[in-house]
PDB file of C-alpha atoms in Angstrom:
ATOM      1  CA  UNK A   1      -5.643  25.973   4.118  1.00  0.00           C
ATOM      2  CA  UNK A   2      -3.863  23.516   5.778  1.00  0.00           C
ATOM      3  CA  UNK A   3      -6.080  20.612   6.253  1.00  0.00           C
ATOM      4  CA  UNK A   4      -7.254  20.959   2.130  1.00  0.00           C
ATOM      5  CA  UNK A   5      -3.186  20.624   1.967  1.00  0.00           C
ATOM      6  CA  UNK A   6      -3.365  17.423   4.186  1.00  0.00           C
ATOM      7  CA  UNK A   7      -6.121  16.105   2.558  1.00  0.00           C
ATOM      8  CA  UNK A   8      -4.653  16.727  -0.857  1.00  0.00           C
ATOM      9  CA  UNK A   9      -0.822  15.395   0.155  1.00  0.00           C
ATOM     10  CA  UNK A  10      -3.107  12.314   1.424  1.00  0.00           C
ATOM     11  CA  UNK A  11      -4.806  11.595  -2.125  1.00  0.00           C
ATOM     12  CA  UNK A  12      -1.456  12.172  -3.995  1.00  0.00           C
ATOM     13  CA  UNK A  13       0.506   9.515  -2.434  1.00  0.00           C
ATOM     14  CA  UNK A  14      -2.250   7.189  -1.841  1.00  0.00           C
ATOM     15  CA  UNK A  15      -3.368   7.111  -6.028  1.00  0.00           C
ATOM     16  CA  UNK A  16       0.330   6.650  -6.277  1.00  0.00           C
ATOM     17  CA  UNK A  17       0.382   2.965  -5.481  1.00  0.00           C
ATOM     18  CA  UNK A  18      -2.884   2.541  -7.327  1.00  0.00           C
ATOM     19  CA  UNK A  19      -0.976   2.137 -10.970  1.00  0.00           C
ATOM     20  CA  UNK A  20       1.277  -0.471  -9.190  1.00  0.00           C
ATOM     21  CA  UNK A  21      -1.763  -2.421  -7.872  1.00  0.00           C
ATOM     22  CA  UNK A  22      -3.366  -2.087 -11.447  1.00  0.00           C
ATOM     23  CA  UNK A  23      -0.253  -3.260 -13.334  1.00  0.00           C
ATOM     24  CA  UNK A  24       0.685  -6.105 -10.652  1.00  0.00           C
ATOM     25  CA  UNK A  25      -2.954  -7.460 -11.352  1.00  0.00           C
ATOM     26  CA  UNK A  26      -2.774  -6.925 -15.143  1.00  0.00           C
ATOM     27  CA  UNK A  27       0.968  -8.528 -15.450  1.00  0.00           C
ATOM     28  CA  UNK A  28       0.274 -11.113 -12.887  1.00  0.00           C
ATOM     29  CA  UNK A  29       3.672 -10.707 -11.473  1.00  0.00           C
ATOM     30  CA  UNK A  30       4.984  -8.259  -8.564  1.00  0.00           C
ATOM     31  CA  UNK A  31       8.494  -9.943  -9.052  1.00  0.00           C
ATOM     32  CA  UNK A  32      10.077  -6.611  -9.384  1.00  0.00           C
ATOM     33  CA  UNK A  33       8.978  -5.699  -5.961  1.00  0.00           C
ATOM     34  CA  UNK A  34      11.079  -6.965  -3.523  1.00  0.00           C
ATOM     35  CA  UNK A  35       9.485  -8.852   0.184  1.00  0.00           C
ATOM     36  CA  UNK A  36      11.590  -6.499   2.052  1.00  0.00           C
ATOM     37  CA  UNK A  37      10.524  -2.855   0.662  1.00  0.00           C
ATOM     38  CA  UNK A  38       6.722  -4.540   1.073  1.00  0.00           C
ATOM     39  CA  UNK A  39       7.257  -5.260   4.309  1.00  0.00           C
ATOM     40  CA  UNK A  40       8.936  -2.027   5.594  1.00  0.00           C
ATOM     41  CA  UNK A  41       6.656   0.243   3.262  1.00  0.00           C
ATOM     42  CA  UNK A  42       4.154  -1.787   5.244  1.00  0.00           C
ATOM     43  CA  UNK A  43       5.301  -1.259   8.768  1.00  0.00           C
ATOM     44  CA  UNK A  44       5.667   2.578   8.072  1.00  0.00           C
ATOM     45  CA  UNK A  45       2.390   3.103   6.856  1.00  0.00           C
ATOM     46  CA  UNK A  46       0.697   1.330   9.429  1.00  0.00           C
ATOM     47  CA  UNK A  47       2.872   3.339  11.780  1.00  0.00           C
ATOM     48  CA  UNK A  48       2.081   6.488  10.601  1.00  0.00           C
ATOM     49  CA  UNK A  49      -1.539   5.580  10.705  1.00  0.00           C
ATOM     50  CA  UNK A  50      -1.358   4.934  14.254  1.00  0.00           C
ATOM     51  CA  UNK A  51       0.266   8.414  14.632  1.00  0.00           C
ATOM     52  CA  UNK A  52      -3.023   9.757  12.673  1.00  0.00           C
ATOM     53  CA  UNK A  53      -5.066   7.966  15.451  1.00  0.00           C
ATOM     54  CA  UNK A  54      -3.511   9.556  17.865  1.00  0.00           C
ATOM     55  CA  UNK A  55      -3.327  12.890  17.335  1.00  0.00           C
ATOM     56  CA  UNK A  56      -6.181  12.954  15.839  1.00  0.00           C
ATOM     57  CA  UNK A  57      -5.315  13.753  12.221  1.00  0.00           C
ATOM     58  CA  UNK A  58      -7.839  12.271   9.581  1.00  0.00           C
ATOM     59  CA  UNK A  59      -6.023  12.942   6.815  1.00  0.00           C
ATOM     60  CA  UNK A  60      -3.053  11.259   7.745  1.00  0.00           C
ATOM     61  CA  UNK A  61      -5.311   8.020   9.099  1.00  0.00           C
ATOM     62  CA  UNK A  62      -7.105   7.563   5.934  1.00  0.00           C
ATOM     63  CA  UNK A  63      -4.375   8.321   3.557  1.00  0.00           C
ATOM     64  CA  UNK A  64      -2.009   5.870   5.000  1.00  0.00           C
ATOM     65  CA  UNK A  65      -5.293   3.319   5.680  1.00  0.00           C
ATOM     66  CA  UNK A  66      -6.203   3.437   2.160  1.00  0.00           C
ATOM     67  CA  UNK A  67      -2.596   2.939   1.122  1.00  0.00           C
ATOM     68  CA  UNK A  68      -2.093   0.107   4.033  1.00  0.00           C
ATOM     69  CA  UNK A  69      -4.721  -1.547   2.267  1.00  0.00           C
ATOM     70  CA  UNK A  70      -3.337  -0.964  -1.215  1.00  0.00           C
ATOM     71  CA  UNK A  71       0.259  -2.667   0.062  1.00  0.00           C
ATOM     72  CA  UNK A  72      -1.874  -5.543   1.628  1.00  0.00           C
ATOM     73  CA  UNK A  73      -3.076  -6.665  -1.813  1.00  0.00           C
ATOM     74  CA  UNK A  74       0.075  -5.945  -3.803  1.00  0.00           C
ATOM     75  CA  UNK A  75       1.715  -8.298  -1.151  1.00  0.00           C
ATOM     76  CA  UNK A  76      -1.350 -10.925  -1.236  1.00  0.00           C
ATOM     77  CA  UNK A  77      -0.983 -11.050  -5.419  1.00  0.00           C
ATOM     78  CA  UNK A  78       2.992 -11.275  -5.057  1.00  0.00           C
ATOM     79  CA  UNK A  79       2.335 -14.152  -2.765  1.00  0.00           C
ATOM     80  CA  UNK A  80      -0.746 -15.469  -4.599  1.00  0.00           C
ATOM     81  CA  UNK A  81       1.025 -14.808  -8.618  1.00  0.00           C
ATOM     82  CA  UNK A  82       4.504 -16.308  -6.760  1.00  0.00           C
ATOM     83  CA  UNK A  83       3.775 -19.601  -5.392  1.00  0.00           C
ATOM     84  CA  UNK A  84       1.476 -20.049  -8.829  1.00  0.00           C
ATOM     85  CA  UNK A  85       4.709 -20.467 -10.962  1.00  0.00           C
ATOM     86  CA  UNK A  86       6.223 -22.723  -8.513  1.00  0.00           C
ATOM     87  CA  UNK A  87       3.202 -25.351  -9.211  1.00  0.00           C
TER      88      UNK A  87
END
């Protein structure tokens, strides 16, 4: 029971940045999103996939690799959408 509980605490909060990457791409704008919640959200979640490594946990790894990667594009289209308007 408790690894399907892992696993399925892993796929919650992993799909739950996937309707901020959707509407950053849609909008064109992550202005709302500020550099330094990126960057800390960031730094935990590649933290707590280095725990996951560790000890050995995959659902922990993937979840927070998945959502690593998720954070990664929402902060490469706040970059990408930011320094557009400036031009």
């Amino acid at each position: 029971m408790l690894p399907f509980t892992g696993y399925t605490a892993g796929v919650c909060t992993t799909l739950a940045f996937l309707p901020q990457v959707i509407k950053t791409w849609k909008c064109r704008s992550a202005h709302d999103l500020s550099w330094g919640l990126l960057f800390l959200l960031l730094v935990g979640v590649f933290l707590w996939m280095i725990y996951g490594l560790i000890n050995h946990d995959i659902p922990v790894t993937c979840a927070n690799g998945i959502t690593g990667l998720f954070i990664v594009s929402i902060v490469g289209m706040k970059w990408w959408f930011d320094h557009k308007c400036r031009i």
